[in-house]
Amino acid sequence: MKIYFATGNPHKLKEGEMILRDLKGVKIEGINIPYPEVQGTLEEVAEFGAKYLYTRIKKPVFVEDSGFFIEVLKGFPGSYSRYVQETIGNRGILKLMEDFKGEERRAYFKSVVGYCDEDGVKLFKGVVRGKVSYEIRSKGYGFAYDSIFIPEGEDRTFAEMTTVEKSRISHRKRALEEFKEYLKKRLSSP
Ligand code: IMP
C-alpha cells in the first residue's frame, strides 16, 4: 500500500520517512501539492488539508500540521508559528521572553497528522514539552524553533541533537507513532 505524505518541507519528510520506515506493507512517498491552510487550529488545518488532497488525488494521503506554543504567552505563536518565525524569528521570541525565568519558560511543540482515504479522515496528535532556551543554540540540525527549544530531560536544544535523536522524542514522532499503530491495526484486520 502506498501512502502519500503531502509536504513541501524536506525536514518533515525526512522525519516522517524515518519514523514510518519499519511499517511493513506500507510505502511512504512525499508529494508536494500545496493545499489551502485554513485559518484555525492545527486540527482544523490538518483535517481540511487531508480531505482536500484526497479529493484531488484519490489516493491515501496525509498531511502534518504543527506549531510551537509558549505557555506564559498564552500559546503564542501556536497556529501562527510559521508567520512568526518568518517575521520576528527566534531573536524576536527570545526578546519577548526576556523577563521570564525557569518554569515560566515552559513551551511545547504540537503536531497533528490528518490522514484521509476512502473511509474518510482521521487525526493523530503528538506533543513534546520543554522550555525556551535563554539563547539561540544550534549545531546546524533541525529548523525554525529547534534552536530555542530544550525538550524535557535534556540540556541540549533540538538543533543540537541529530535528526535521529530528535525523531525519537519529537511531537511529530508521537503523532506519527499513533498513526502507525492505526495503520498496523488496519492492515492486520481482514
Ligand atoms: P507547518 O504549518 O506545520 O509547516 O508548521 C508551522 C511552523 O511551526 C513551521 O513553519 C515552524 O516554524 C514550526 N515548527 C513545526 N514543527 C517544528 C519543528 O519540529 N521544529 C521547529 N519548528 C517547527
Short mmCIF file of C-alpha atoms and ligand atoms in Angstrom, two decimals:
data_model
loop_
_atom_site.label_atom_id
_atom_site.label_comp_id
_atom_site.label_asym_id
_atom_site.label_seq_id
_atom_site.Cartn_x
_atom_site.Cartn_y
_atom_site.Cartn_z
CA MET A 1 0.00 0.00 0.00
CA LYS A 2 1.34 3.39 -0.94
CA ILE A 3 0.57 6.42 1.23
CA TYR A 4 1.42 9.94 0.19
CA PHE A 5 2.88 12.46 2.62
CA ALA A 6 1.97 15.91 1.30
CA THR A 7 4.59 18.38 2.44
CA GLY A 8 6.92 20.92 0.92
CA ASN A 9 9.21 20.72 3.96
CA PRO A 10 12.16 18.32 3.45
CA HIS A 11 12.86 18.19 7.24
CA LYS A 12 9.33 16.93 7.88
CA LEU A 13 9.56 14.39 5.08
CA LYS A 14 12.87 13.05 6.40
CA GLU A 15 11.50 12.73 9.95
CA GLY A 16 8.31 11.12 8.64
CA GLU A 17 10.12 8.57 6.49
CA MET A 18 12.45 7.69 9.36
CA ILE A 19 9.56 7.09 11.76
CA LEU A 20 7.31 5.12 9.38
CA ARG A 21 10.14 3.18 7.68
CA ASP A 22 9.63 -0.06 9.61
CA LEU A 23 5.91 -0.29 8.87
CA LYS A 24 5.63 -3.45 6.82
CA GLY A 25 3.39 -3.35 3.77
CA VAL A 26 3.36 0.43 3.54
CA LYS A 27 5.46 2.68 1.35
CA ILE A 28 5.57 6.39 2.11
CA GLU A 29 6.08 8.77 -0.75
CA GLY A 30 6.43 12.54 -0.50
CA ILE A 31 4.34 14.77 -2.75
CA ASN A 32 4.49 18.48 -2.91
CA ILE A 33 0.96 19.60 -3.75
CA PRO A 34 0.06 22.81 -1.95
CA TYR A 35 -3.22 22.80 -0.05
CA PRO A 36 -5.13 25.75 1.36
CA GLU A 37 -4.20 26.34 5.01
CA VAL A 38 -7.47 27.46 6.57
CA GLN A 39 -7.08 29.87 9.46
CA GLY A 40 -7.78 27.85 12.58
CA THR A 41 -6.45 25.24 14.99
CA LEU A 42 -3.86 22.64 13.94
CA GLU A 43 -6.69 20.07 13.93
CA GLU A 44 -8.80 22.16 11.55
CA VAL A 45 -5.86 22.76 9.20
CA ALA A 46 -4.89 19.05 9.13
CA GLU A 47 -8.46 17.84 8.62
CA PHE A 48 -9.18 20.29 5.83
CA GLY A 49 -5.82 19.64 4.12
CA ALA A 50 -6.14 15.84 4.16
CA LYS A 51 -9.73 15.92 2.82
CA TYR A 52 -8.83 18.46 0.15
CA LEU A 53 -5.88 16.41 -1.09
CA TYR A 54 -7.81 13.15 -1.10
CA THR A 55 -10.48 14.67 -3.33
CA ARG A 56 -7.70 15.79 -5.67
CA ILE A 57 -5.51 12.67 -5.90
CA LYS A 58 -7.95 9.94 -4.77
CA LYS A 59 -5.11 8.06 -3.06
CA PRO A 60 -4.41 7.57 0.67
CA VAL A 61 -2.72 10.77 1.78
CA PHE A 62 -1.67 12.53 4.97
CA VAL A 63 -0.57 15.98 5.98
CA GLU A 64 1.07 17.11 9.18
CA ASP A 65 0.47 20.47 10.76
CA SER A 66 2.49 21.62 13.72
CA GLY A 67 3.18 24.60 15.90
CA PHE A 68 5.19 25.94 18.80
CA PHE A 69 3.29 27.05 21.92
CA ILE A 70 4.76 29.15 24.75
CA GLU A 71 2.66 28.78 27.90
CA VAL A 72 3.36 32.18 29.50
CA LEU A 73 2.44 33.86 26.17
CA LYS A 74 -0.92 32.03 26.22
CA GLY A 75 0.13 29.66 23.46
CA PHE A 76 1.73 32.21 21.13
CA PRO A 77 2.89 31.70 18.37
CA GLY A 78 0.75 28.49 18.07
CA SER A 79 -1.14 28.45 14.76
CA TYR A 80 0.91 31.46 13.65
CA SER A 81 4.26 29.67 14.12
CA ARG A 82 5.34 29.87 10.51
CA TYR A 83 4.49 33.55 10.13
CA VAL A 84 6.13 34.50 13.42
CA GLN A 85 9.26 32.51 12.53
CA GLU A 86 9.46 34.31 9.19
CA THR A 87 8.93 37.75 10.73
CA ILE A 88 10.35 38.27 14.26
CA GLY A 89 12.15 34.89 14.25
CA ASN A 90 13.91 33.28 17.21
CA ARG A 91 15.59 36.56 18.24
CA GLY A 92 12.18 38.21 18.49
CA ILE A 93 10.84 35.33 20.59
CA LEU A 94 13.83 35.49 22.96
CA LYS A 95 13.24 39.23 23.34
CA LEU A 96 9.58 38.62 24.27
CA MET A 97 10.77 36.07 26.84
CA GLU A 98 13.43 38.32 28.44
CA ASP A 99 11.59 38.79 31.73
CA PHE A 100 10.64 35.13 32.16
CA LYS A 101 12.82 32.68 34.07
CA GLY A 102 12.81 28.98 34.98
CA GLU A 103 9.36 27.36 34.85
CA GLU A 104 7.93 30.46 33.18
CA ARG A 105 9.83 29.42 30.06
CA ARG A 106 7.71 26.28 29.56
CA ALA A 107 6.75 25.59 25.95
CA TYR A 108 5.68 22.71 23.76
CA PHE A 109 5.52 21.61 20.16
CA LYS A 110 2.30 20.02 18.96
CA SER A 111 1.77 18.01 15.79
CA VAL A 112 -1.46 16.89 14.19
CA VAL A 113 -1.44 14.31 11.41
CA GLY A 114 -4.51 14.29 9.18
CA TYR A 115 -4.95 11.10 7.14
CA CYS A 116 -7.64 10.61 4.50
CA ASP A 117 -8.61 7.61 2.41
CA GLU A 118 -11.85 6.14 1.08
CA ASP A 119 -13.10 5.74 4.68
CA GLY A 120 -12.77 9.44 5.49
CA VAL A 121 -10.42 11.48 7.63
CA LYS A 122 -8.65 10.57 10.91
CA LEU A 123 -6.50 12.76 13.16
CA PHE A 124 -3.48 11.74 15.27
CA LYS A 125 -1.78 14.06 17.77
CA GLY A 126 1.59 14.35 19.48
CA VAL A 127 3.15 16.80 21.95
CA VAL A 128 6.68 17.30 23.25
CA ARG A 129 7.13 19.51 26.31
CA GLY A 130 10.17 21.50 27.31
CA LYS A 131 11.50 25.04 27.75
CA VAL A 132 12.58 28.04 25.71
CA SER A 133 16.37 28.39 25.97
CA TYR A 134 17.99 31.68 27.00
CA GLU A 135 19.95 31.94 23.77
CA ILE A 136 19.96 30.53 20.26
CA ARG A 137 21.92 27.25 20.32
CA SER A 138 22.47 25.11 17.24
CA LYS A 139 24.82 22.55 15.80
CA GLY A 140 23.18 23.02 12.44
CA TYR A 141 20.44 20.39 12.85
CA GLY A 142 16.73 20.97 12.59
CA PHE A 143 14.88 24.10 11.60
CA ALA A 144 12.85 27.07 12.83
CA TYR A 145 12.24 26.94 16.63
CA ASP A 146 14.55 23.94 17.13
CA SER A 147 17.45 26.20 18.15
CA ILE A 148 15.49 27.74 21.08
CA PHE A 149 13.68 24.64 22.39
CA ILE A 150 15.11 22.30 25.06
CA PRO A 151 12.95 19.17 25.46
CA GLU A 152 12.25 17.84 28.98
CA GLY A 153 15.05 15.66 30.34
CA GLU A 154 17.65 17.19 28.00
CA ASP A 155 20.07 20.06 28.25
CA ARG A 156 20.56 20.44 24.52
CA THR A 157 18.22 22.22 22.14
CA PHE A 158 16.58 20.23 19.33
CA ALA A 159 19.03 21.95 16.94
CA GLU A 160 21.96 20.47 18.92
CA MET A 161 20.53 16.96 18.56
CA THR A 162 20.85 14.89 15.39
CA THR A 163 17.72 14.23 13.32
CA VAL A 164 17.76 10.64 14.58
CA GLU A 165 17.87 11.81 18.22
CA LYS A 166 15.11 14.39 17.67
CA SER A 167 12.98 11.87 15.79
CA ARG A 168 12.90 9.61 18.87
CA ILE A 169 11.04 12.14 21.00
CA SER A 170 9.55 14.79 18.75
CA HIS A 171 5.90 15.85 18.60
CA ARG A 172 5.93 14.59 15.01
CA LYS A 173 7.26 11.22 16.18
CA ARG A 174 4.45 10.94 18.73
CA ALA A 175 1.70 11.83 16.27
CA LEU A 176 3.17 9.55 13.59
CA GLU A 177 3.51 6.68 16.10
CA GLU A 178 -0.24 6.92 16.78
CA PHE A 179 -0.83 6.97 13.03
CA LYS A 180 1.45 3.94 12.63
CA GLU A 181 -0.48 1.97 15.26
CA TYR A 182 -3.72 2.76 13.43
CA LEU A 183 -2.27 1.62 10.09
CA LYS A 184 -0.87 -1.58 11.66
CA LYS A 185 -4.31 -2.49 13.01
CA ARG A 186 -5.96 -1.66 9.71
CA LEU A 187 -3.52 -3.75 7.71
CA SER A 188 -3.86 -6.74 10.02
CA SER A 189 -7.67 -6.73 10.13
CA PRO A 190 -9.32 -8.82 7.42
P1 IMP B 1 3.57 23.77 9.48
O1 IMP B 1 2.48 24.76 9.18
O2 IMP B 1 3.09 22.50 10.07
O3 IMP B 1 4.53 23.55 8.34
O4 IMP B 1 4.49 24.34 10.63
C1 IMP B 1 4.31 25.57 11.20
C2 IMP B 1 5.59 26.11 11.75
O5 IMP B 1 5.84 25.55 13.05
C3 IMP B 1 6.84 25.80 10.94
O6 IMP B 1 6.99 26.70 9.87
C4 IMP B 1 7.90 26.02 12.01
O7 IMP B 1 8.14 27.41 12.15
C5 IMP B 1 7.22 25.48 13.27
N1 IMP B 1 7.59 24.08 13.53
C6 IMP B 1 6.82 22.97 13.33
N2 IMP B 1 7.48 21.86 13.65
C7 IMP B 1 8.71 22.26 14.05
C8 IMP B 1 9.86 21.53 14.49
O8 IMP B 1 9.92 20.31 14.59
N3 IMP B 1 10.92 22.30 14.80
C9 IMP B 1 10.94 23.66 14.72
N4 IMP B 1 9.90 24.36 14.31
C10 IMP B 1 8.78 23.68 13.98
#
